[in-house]
Amino acid sequence: MSHSSRQKLFVKELCKHLPDLIDVWIDEHQLVAGDELDGKLESTISKDADFFVIVIDRDSVDSEWVHKEIAWARKREADERRSFIVPLVLERDAWDSFDRAILSERKFISCTEFTDVAI
Protein backbone atom coordinates (compact mmCIF):
# COMPACT_ATOMS: atom_id res chain seq x y z
CA MET A 1 0.00 0.00 0.00
CA SER A 2 1.70 3.15 -1.24
CA HIS A 3 1.13 6.33 0.75
CA SER A 4 2.71 9.54 1.92
CA SER A 5 4.30 9.41 5.36
CA ARG A 6 1.57 11.78 6.57
CA GLN A 7 -0.99 8.99 6.05
CA LYS A 8 0.86 6.25 7.95
CA LEU A 9 -1.65 6.31 10.84
CA PHE A 10 -4.59 6.18 8.41
CA VAL A 11 -3.06 3.15 6.66
CA LYS A 12 -2.55 1.37 9.99
CA GLU A 13 -6.17 2.06 10.96
CA LEU A 14 -7.44 0.94 7.55
CA CYS A 15 -5.60 -2.36 7.90
CA LYS A 16 -7.48 -3.05 11.14
CA HIS A 17 -10.74 -2.97 9.15
CA LEU A 18 -9.65 -5.33 6.38
CA PRO A 19 -10.44 -9.05 6.47
CA ASP A 20 -7.67 -11.27 7.86
CA LEU A 21 -7.25 -12.98 4.48
CA ILE A 22 -5.90 -9.73 3.02
CA ASP A 23 -2.17 -9.51 3.61
CA VAL A 24 -1.12 -5.86 3.35
CA TRP A 25 2.53 -5.10 2.64
CA ILE A 26 3.54 -2.07 4.72
CA ASP A 27 7.14 -0.88 4.75
CA GLU A 28 7.59 -0.66 8.51
CA HIS A 29 6.46 -4.29 8.91
CA GLN A 30 8.31 -5.74 5.93
CA LEU A 31 11.58 -3.80 5.74
CA VAL A 32 14.44 -4.43 8.12
CA ALA A 33 17.56 -2.40 8.83
CA GLY A 34 19.99 -2.76 5.97
CA ASP A 35 17.41 -3.56 3.28
CA GLU A 36 18.03 -1.86 -0.06
CA LEU A 37 14.84 0.19 -0.44
CA ASP A 38 14.58 0.53 -4.21
CA GLY A 39 15.23 -3.16 -4.84
CA LYS A 40 12.91 -4.45 -2.12
CA LEU A 41 10.03 -2.13 -3.03
CA GLU A 42 10.38 -2.69 -6.78
CA SER A 43 10.51 -6.47 -6.33
CA THR A 44 7.42 -6.45 -4.15
CA ILE A 45 5.43 -4.29 -6.57
CA SER A 46 6.74 -5.99 -9.71
CA LYS A 47 6.43 -9.62 -8.59
CA ASP A 48 4.77 -10.28 -5.26
CA ALA A 49 1.70 -8.05 -4.82
CA ASP A 50 -1.74 -8.99 -6.11
CA PHE A 51 -2.80 -5.33 -6.23
CA PHE A 52 -1.17 -1.95 -5.72
CA VAL A 53 -3.25 0.42 -3.59
CA ILE A 54 -2.17 4.04 -3.88
CA VAL A 55 -3.43 6.36 -1.14
CA ILE A 56 -3.99 9.77 -2.75
CA ASP A 57 -3.53 12.92 -0.69
CA ARG A 58 -1.73 16.22 -1.28
CA ASP A 59 1.57 14.79 -0.06
CA SER A 60 1.46 11.67 -2.25
CA VAL A 61 0.89 13.83 -5.33
CA ASP A 62 4.25 15.49 -4.64
CA SER A 63 6.14 12.46 -3.32
CA GLU A 64 9.07 11.26 -5.43
CA TRP A 65 8.86 7.83 -3.77
CA VAL A 66 5.16 7.45 -4.50
CA HIS A 67 5.71 8.35 -8.16
CA LYS A 68 8.54 5.82 -8.37
CA GLU A 69 6.26 3.14 -6.95
CA ILE A 70 3.47 4.12 -9.37
CA ALA A 71 5.91 3.73 -12.28
CA TRP A 72 6.75 0.18 -11.18
CA ALA A 73 3.04 -0.59 -10.74
CA ARG A 74 2.15 0.83 -14.17
CA LYS A 75 4.81 -1.37 -15.78
CA ARG A 76 3.41 -4.45 -14.06
CA GLU A 77 -0.12 -3.49 -15.05
CA ALA A 78 0.97 -3.12 -18.68
CA ASP A 79 2.92 -6.40 -18.62
CA GLU A 80 0.02 -8.35 -17.15
CA ARG A 81 -2.66 -6.49 -19.13
CA ARG A 82 -5.00 -6.31 -16.16
CA SER A 83 -6.06 -3.77 -13.56
CA PHE A 84 -3.43 -3.74 -10.85
CA ILE A 85 -3.46 -0.16 -9.51
CA VAL A 86 -6.28 0.74 -7.11
CA PRO A 87 -6.46 4.45 -6.19
CA LEU A 88 -7.81 5.21 -2.72
CA VAL A 89 -8.62 8.92 -2.60
CA LEU A 90 -8.49 10.69 0.75
CA GLU A 91 -8.43 14.24 -0.59
CA ARG A 92 -10.52 14.90 -3.68
CA ASP A 93 -8.57 18.06 -4.57
CA ALA A 94 -5.37 16.00 -4.61
CA TRP A 95 -6.98 13.49 -6.98
CA ASP A 96 -8.23 16.30 -9.21
CA SER A 97 -4.72 17.77 -9.36
CA PHE A 98 -3.02 14.41 -10.01
CA ASP A 99 -1.48 14.12 -13.46
CA ARG A 100 -4.11 12.11 -15.37
CA ALA A 101 -1.45 10.71 -17.69
CA ILE A 102 0.02 8.88 -14.71
CA LEU A 103 -3.11 7.11 -13.52
CA SER A 104 -5.37 7.72 -16.52
CA GLU A 105 -9.08 8.08 -16.00
CA ARG A 106 -9.79 5.20 -13.70
CA LYS A 107 -12.36 4.40 -11.09
CA PHE A 108 -11.21 5.07 -7.55
CA ILE A 109 -12.30 4.38 -3.99
CA SER A 110 -13.25 7.53 -2.11
CA CYS A 111 -12.60 7.75 1.62
CA THR A 112 -12.87 11.42 2.52
CA GLU A 113 -14.41 10.93 5.96
CA PHE A 114 -12.30 9.40 8.69
CA THR A 115 -14.97 7.49 10.57
CA ASP A 116 -15.24 3.76 11.22
CA VAL A 117 -18.22 3.56 8.88
CA ALA A 118 -16.47 5.41 6.03
CA ILE A 119 -13.28 3.37 6.39
mmCIF file with all atom_site columns, C-alpha atoms in Angstrom:
data_model
loop_
_atom_site.group_PDB
_atom_site.id
_atom_site.type_symbol
_atom_site.label_atom_id
_atom_site.label_alt_id
_atom_site.label_comp_id
_atom_site.label_asym_id
_atom_site.label_entity_id
_atom_site.label_seq_id
_atom_site.pdbx_PDB_ins_code
_atom_site.Cartn_x
_atom_site.Cartn_y
_atom_site.Cartn_z
_atom_site.occupancy
_atom_site.B_iso_or_equiv
_atom_site.pdbx_formal_charge
_atom_site.auth_seq_id
_atom_site.auth_comp_id
_atom_site.auth_asym_id
_atom_site.auth_atom_id
_atom_site.pdbx_PDB_model_num
ATOM 1   C CA . MET A 1 1   ? 0.000   0.000   0.000   1.00 0.00 ? 1   MET A CA 1
ATOM 2   C CA . SER A 1 2   ? 1.697   3.153   -1.243  1.00 0.00 ? 2   SER A CA 1
ATOM 3   C CA . HIS A 1 3   ? 1.126   6.330   0.752   1.00 0.00 ? 3   HIS A CA 1
ATOM 4   C CA . SER A 1 4   ? 2.715   9.537   1.916   1.00 0.00 ? 4   SER A CA 1
ATOM 5   C CA . SER A 1 5   ? 4.297   9.413   5.362   1.00 0.00 ? 5   SER A CA 1
ATOM 6   C CA . ARG A 1 6   ? 1.571   11.782  6.571   1.00 0.00 ? 6   ARG A CA 1
ATOM 7   C CA . GLN A 1 7   ? -0.986  8.985   6.050   1.00 0.00 ? 7   GLN A CA 1
ATOM 8   C CA . LYS A 1 8   ? 0.863   6.252   7.949   1.00 0.00 ? 8   LYS A CA 1
ATOM 9   C CA . LEU A 1 9   ? -1.651  6.309   10.836  1.00 0.00 ? 9   LEU A CA 1
ATOM 10  C CA . PHE A 1 10  ? -4.588  6.175   8.410   1.00 0.00 ? 10  PHE A CA 1
ATOM 11  C CA . VAL A 1 11  ? -3.062  3.145   6.658   1.00 0.00 ? 11  VAL A CA 1
ATOM 12  C CA . LYS A 1 12  ? -2.550  1.369   9.986   1.00 0.00 ? 12  LYS A CA 1
ATOM 13  C CA . GLU A 1 13  ? -6.172  2.061   10.959  1.00 0.00 ? 13  GLU A CA 1
ATOM 14  C CA . LEU A 1 14  ? -7.435  0.944   7.548   1.00 0.00 ? 14  LEU A CA 1
ATOM 15  C CA . CYS A 1 15  ? -5.600  -2.360  7.896   1.00 0.00 ? 15  CYS A CA 1
ATOM 16  C CA . LYS A 1 16  ? -7.485  -3.055  11.138  1.00 0.00 ? 16  LYS A CA 1
ATOM 17  C CA . HIS A 1 17  ? -10.744 -2.972  9.151   1.00 0.00 ? 17  HIS A CA 1
ATOM 18  C CA . LEU A 1 18  ? -9.651  -5.332  6.377   1.00 0.00 ? 18  LEU A CA 1
ATOM 19  C CA . PRO A 1 19  ? -10.441 -9.054  6.465   1.00 0.00 ? 19  PRO A CA 1
ATOM 20  C CA . ASP A 1 20  ? -7.669  -11.274 7.860   1.00 0.00 ? 20  ASP A CA 1
ATOM 21  C CA . LEU A 1 21  ? -7.248  -12.983 4.484   1.00 0.00 ? 21  LEU A CA 1
ATOM 22  C CA . ILE A 1 22  ? -5.902  -9.728  3.016   1.00 0.00 ? 22  ILE A CA 1
ATOM 23  C CA . ASP A 1 23  ? -2.171  -9.509  3.607   1.00 0.00 ? 23  ASP A CA 1
ATOM 24  C CA . VAL A 1 24  ? -1.122  -5.861  3.348   1.00 0.00 ? 24  VAL A CA 1
ATOM 25  C CA . TRP A 1 25  ? 2.533   -5.096  2.643   1.00 0.00 ? 25  TRP A CA 1
ATOM 26  C CA . ILE A 1 26  ? 3.544   -2.066  4.722   1.00 0.00 ? 26  ILE A CA 1
ATOM 27  C CA . ASP A 1 27  ? 7.139   -0.878  4.753   1.00 0.00 ? 27  ASP A CA 1
ATOM 28  C CA . GLU A 1 28  ? 7.593   -0.663  8.515   1.00 0.00 ? 28  GLU A CA 1
ATOM 29  C CA . HIS A 1 29  ? 6.456   -4.293  8.910   1.00 0.00 ? 29  HIS A CA 1
ATOM 30  C CA . GLN A 1 30  ? 8.312   -5.744  5.927   1.00 0.00 ? 30  GLN A CA 1
ATOM 31  C CA . LEU A 1 31  ? 11.576  -3.802  5.738   1.00 0.00 ? 31  LEU A CA 1
ATOM 32  C CA . VAL A 1 32  ? 14.441  -4.429  8.124   1.00 0.00 ? 32  VAL A CA 1
ATOM 33  C CA . ALA A 1 33  ? 17.555  -2.402  8.832   1.00 0.00 ? 33  ALA A CA 1
ATOM 34  C CA . GLY A 1 34  ? 19.992  -2.760  5.973   1.00 0.00 ? 34  GLY A CA 1
ATOM 35  C CA . ASP A 1 35  ? 17.410  -3.560  3.280   1.00 0.00 ? 35  ASP A CA 1
ATOM 36  C CA . GLU A 1 36  ? 18.033  -1.858  -0.057  1.00 0.00 ? 36  GLU A CA 1
ATOM 37  C CA . LEU A 1 37  ? 14.844  0.188   -0.436  1.00 0.00 ? 37  LEU A CA 1
ATOM 38  C CA . ASP A 1 38  ? 14.582  0.529   -4.205  1.00 0.00 ? 38  ASP A CA 1
ATOM 39  C CA . GLY A 1 39  ? 15.231  -3.157  -4.840  1.00 0.00 ? 39  GLY A CA 1
ATOM 40  C CA . LYS A 1 40  ? 12.913  -4.447  -2.116  1.00 0.00 ? 40  LYS A CA 1
ATOM 41  C CA . LEU A 1 41  ? 10.032  -2.129  -3.030  1.00 0.00 ? 41  LEU A CA 1
ATOM 42  C CA . GLU A 1 42  ? 10.378  -2.687  -6.777  1.00 0.00 ? 42  GLU A CA 1
ATOM 43  C CA . SER A 1 43  ? 10.513  -6.465  -6.334  1.00 0.00 ? 43  SER A CA 1
ATOM 44  C CA . THR A 1 44  ? 7.415   -6.454  -4.145  1.00 0.00 ? 44  THR A CA 1
ATOM 45  C CA . ILE A 1 45  ? 5.429   -4.295  -6.567  1.00 0.00 ? 45  ILE A CA 1
ATOM 46  C CA . SER A 1 46  ? 6.737   -5.993  -9.706  1.00 0.00 ? 46  SER A CA 1
ATOM 47  C CA . LYS A 1 47  ? 6.427   -9.618  -8.595  1.00 0.00 ? 47  LYS A CA 1
ATOM 48  C CA . ASP A 1 48  ? 4.766   -10.276 -5.261  1.00 0.00 ? 48  ASP A CA 1
ATOM 49  C CA . ALA A 1 49  ? 1.704   -8.048  -4.823  1.00 0.00 ? 49  ALA A CA 1
ATOM 50  C CA . ASP A 1 50  ? -1.741  -8.993  -6.106  1.00 0.00 ? 50  ASP A CA 1
ATOM 51  C CA . PHE A 1 51  ? -2.797  -5.329  -6.234  1.00 0.00 ? 51  PHE A CA 1
ATOM 52  C CA . PHE A 1 52  ? -1.167  -1.947  -5.717  1.00 0.00 ? 52  PHE A CA 1
ATOM 53  C CA . VAL A 1 53  ? -3.247  0.417   -3.590  1.00 0.00 ? 53  VAL A CA 1
ATOM 54  C CA . ILE A 1 54  ? -2.170  4.038   -3.877  1.00 0.00 ? 54  ILE A CA 1
ATOM 55  C CA . VAL A 1 55  ? -3.435  6.363   -1.135  1.00 0.00 ? 55  VAL A CA 1
ATOM 56  C CA . ILE A 1 56  ? -3.986  9.766   -2.752  1.00 0.00 ? 56  ILE A CA 1
ATOM 57  C CA . ASP A 1 57  ? -3.527  12.918  -0.687  1.00 0.00 ? 57  ASP A CA 1
ATOM 58  C CA . ARG A 1 58  ? -1.734  16.217  -1.284  1.00 0.00 ? 58  ARG A CA 1
ATOM 59  C CA . ASP A 1 59  ? 1.565   14.786  -0.057  1.00 0.00 ? 59  ASP A CA 1
ATOM 60  C CA . SER A 1 60  ? 1.458   11.669  -2.247  1.00 0.00 ? 60  SER A CA 1
ATOM 61  C CA . VAL A 1 61  ? 0.886   13.825  -5.326  1.00 0.00 ? 61  VAL A CA 1
ATOM 62  C CA . ASP A 1 62  ? 4.252   15.490  -4.644  1.00 0.00 ? 62  ASP A CA 1
ATOM 63  C CA . SER A 1 63  ? 6.143   12.460  -3.324  1.00 0.00 ? 63  SER A CA 1
ATOM 64  C CA . GLU A 1 64  ? 9.066   11.261  -5.431  1.00 0.00 ? 64  GLU A CA 1
ATOM 65  C CA . TRP A 1 65  ? 8.855   7.830   -3.769  1.00 0.00 ? 65  TRP A CA 1
ATOM 66  C CA . VAL A 1 66  ? 5.157   7.451   -4.500  1.00 0.00 ? 66  VAL A CA 1
ATOM 67  C CA . HIS A 1 67  ? 5.714   8.355   -8.156  1.00 0.00 ? 67  HIS A CA 1
ATOM 68  C CA . LYS A 1 68  ? 8.543   5.820   -8.374  1.00 0.00 ? 68  LYS A CA 1
ATOM 69  C CA . GLU A 1 69  ? 6.255   3.136   -6.949  1.00 0.00 ? 69  GLU A CA 1
ATOM 70  C CA . ILE A 1 70  ? 3.473   4.115   -9.366  1.00 0.00 ? 70  ILE A CA 1
ATOM 71  C CA . ALA A 1 71  ? 5.905   3.730   -12.284 1.00 0.00 ? 71  ALA A CA 1
ATOM 72  C CA . TRP A 1 72  ? 6.747   0.176   -11.178 1.00 0.00 ? 72  TRP A CA 1
ATOM 73  C CA . ALA A 1 73  ? 3.042   -0.591  -10.743 1.00 0.00 ? 73  ALA A CA 1
ATOM 74  C CA . ARG A 1 74  ? 2.145   0.826   -14.171 1.00 0.00 ? 74  ARG A CA 1
ATOM 75  C CA . LYS A 1 75  ? 4.811   -1.374  -15.777 1.00 0.00 ? 75  LYS A CA 1
ATOM 76  C CA . ARG A 1 76  ? 3.408   -4.453  -14.064 1.00 0.00 ? 76  ARG A CA 1
ATOM 77  C CA . GLU A 1 77  ? -0.124  -3.488  -15.054 1.00 0.00 ? 77  GLU A CA 1
ATOM 78  C CA . ALA A 1 78  ? 0.969   -3.123  -18.682 1.00 0.00 ? 78  ALA A CA 1
ATOM 79  C CA . ASP A 1 79  ? 2.925   -6.396  -18.622 1.00 0.00 ? 79  ASP A CA 1
ATOM 80  C CA . GLU A 1 80  ? 0.017   -8.348  -17.151 1.00 0.00 ? 80  GLU A CA 1
ATOM 81  C CA . ARG A 1 81  ? -2.657  -6.493  -19.126 1.00 0.00 ? 81  ARG A CA 1
ATOM 82  C CA . ARG A 1 82  ? -5.002  -6.307  -16.162 1.00 0.00 ? 82  ARG A CA 1
ATOM 83  C CA . SER A 1 83  ? -6.065  -3.775  -13.562 1.00 0.00 ? 83  SER A CA 1
ATOM 84  C CA . PHE A 1 84  ? -3.428  -3.740  -10.851 1.00 0.00 ? 84  PHE A CA 1
ATOM 85  C CA . ILE A 1 85  ? -3.464  -0.162  -9.511  1.00 0.00 ? 85  ILE A CA 1
ATOM 86  C CA . VAL A 1 86  ? -6.284  0.745   -7.114  1.00 0.00 ? 86  VAL A CA 1
ATOM 87  C CA . PRO A 1 87  ? -6.458  4.451   -6.193  1.00 0.00 ? 87  PRO A CA 1
ATOM 88  C CA . LEU A 1 88  ? -7.806  5.214   -2.723  1.00 0.00 ? 88  LEU A CA 1
ATOM 89  C CA . VAL A 1 89  ? -8.622  8.925   -2.604  1.00 0.00 ? 89  VAL A CA 1
ATOM 90  C CA . LEU A 1 90  ? -8.485  10.688  0.749   1.00 0.00 ? 90  LEU A CA 1
ATOM 91  C CA . GLU A 1 91  ? -8.433  14.238  -0.589  1.00 0.00 ? 91  GLU A CA 1
ATOM 92  C CA . ARG A 1 92  ? -10.522 14.897  -3.682  1.00 0.00 ? 92  ARG A CA 1
ATOM 93  C CA . ASP A 1 93  ? -8.571  18.065  -4.567  1.00 0.00 ? 93  ASP A CA 1
ATOM 94  C CA . ALA A 1 94  ? -5.374  15.997  -4.606  1.00 0.00 ? 94  ALA A CA 1
ATOM 95  C CA . TRP A 1 95  ? -6.985  13.488  -6.981  1.00 0.00 ? 95  TRP A CA 1
ATOM 96  C CA . ASP A 1 96  ? -8.227  16.304  -9.208  1.00 0.00 ? 96  ASP A CA 1
ATOM 97  C CA . SER A 1 97  ? -4.723  17.775  -9.356  1.00 0.00 ? 97  SER A CA 1
ATOM 98  C CA . PHE A 1 98  ? -3.022  14.415  -10.013 1.00 0.00 ? 98  PHE A CA 1
ATOM 99  C CA . ASP A 1 99  ? -1.483  14.119  -13.463 1.00 0.00 ? 99  ASP A CA 1
ATOM 100 C CA . ARG A 1 100 ? -4.107  12.113  -15.373 1.00 0.00 ? 100 ARG A CA 1
ATOM 101 C CA . ALA A 1 101 ? -1.450  10.711  -17.690 1.00 0.00 ? 101 ALA A CA 1
ATOM 102 C CA . ILE A 1 102 ? 0.017   8.881   -14.709 1.00 0.00 ? 102 ILE A CA 1
ATOM 103 C CA . LEU A 1 103 ? -3.110  7.112   -13.523 1.00 0.00 ? 103 LEU A CA 1
ATOM 104 C CA . SER A 1 104 ? -5.365  7.725   -16.520 1.00 0.00 ? 104 SER A CA 1
ATOM 105 C CA . GLU A 1 105 ? -9.079  8.082   -15.998 1.00 0.00 ? 105 GLU A CA 1
ATOM 106 C CA . ARG A 1 106 ? -9.788  5.202   -13.703 1.00 0.00 ? 106 ARG A CA 1
ATOM 107 C CA . LYS A 1 107 ? -12.364 4.404   -11.088 1.00 0.00 ? 107 LYS A CA 1
ATOM 108 C CA . PHE A 1 108 ? -11.212 5.071   -7.549  1.00 0.00 ? 108 PHE A CA 1
ATOM 109 C CA . ILE A 1 109 ? -12.296 4.383   -3.993  1.00 0.00 ? 109 ILE A CA 1
ATOM 110 C CA . SER A 1 110 ? -13.245 7.531   -2.112  1.00 0.00 ? 110 SER A CA 1
ATOM 111 C CA . CYS A 1 111 ? -12.598 7.754   1.616   1.00 0.00 ? 111 CYS A CA 1
ATOM 112 C CA . THR A 1 112 ? -12.865 11.416  2.517   1.00 0.00 ? 112 THR A CA 1
ATOM 113 C CA . GLU A 1 113 ? -14.405 10.926  5.960   1.00 0.00 ? 113 GLU A CA 1
ATOM 114 C CA . PHE A 1 114 ? -12.301 9.396   8.692   1.00 0.00 ? 114 PHE A CA 1
ATOM 115 C CA . THR A 1 115 ? -14.974 7.492   10.570  1.00 0.00 ? 115 THR A CA 1
ATOM 116 C CA . ASP A 1 116 ? -15.241 3.760   11.220  1.00 0.00 ? 116 ASP A CA 1
ATOM 117 C CA . VAL A 1 117 ? -18.225 3.563   8.875   1.00 0.00 ? 117 VAL A CA 1
ATOM 118 C CA . ALA A 1 118 ? -16.466 5.406   6.025   1.00 0.00 ? 118 ALA A CA 1
ATOM 119 C CA . ILE A 1 119 ? -13.279 3.370   6.393   1.00 0.00 ? 119 ILE A CA 1
#
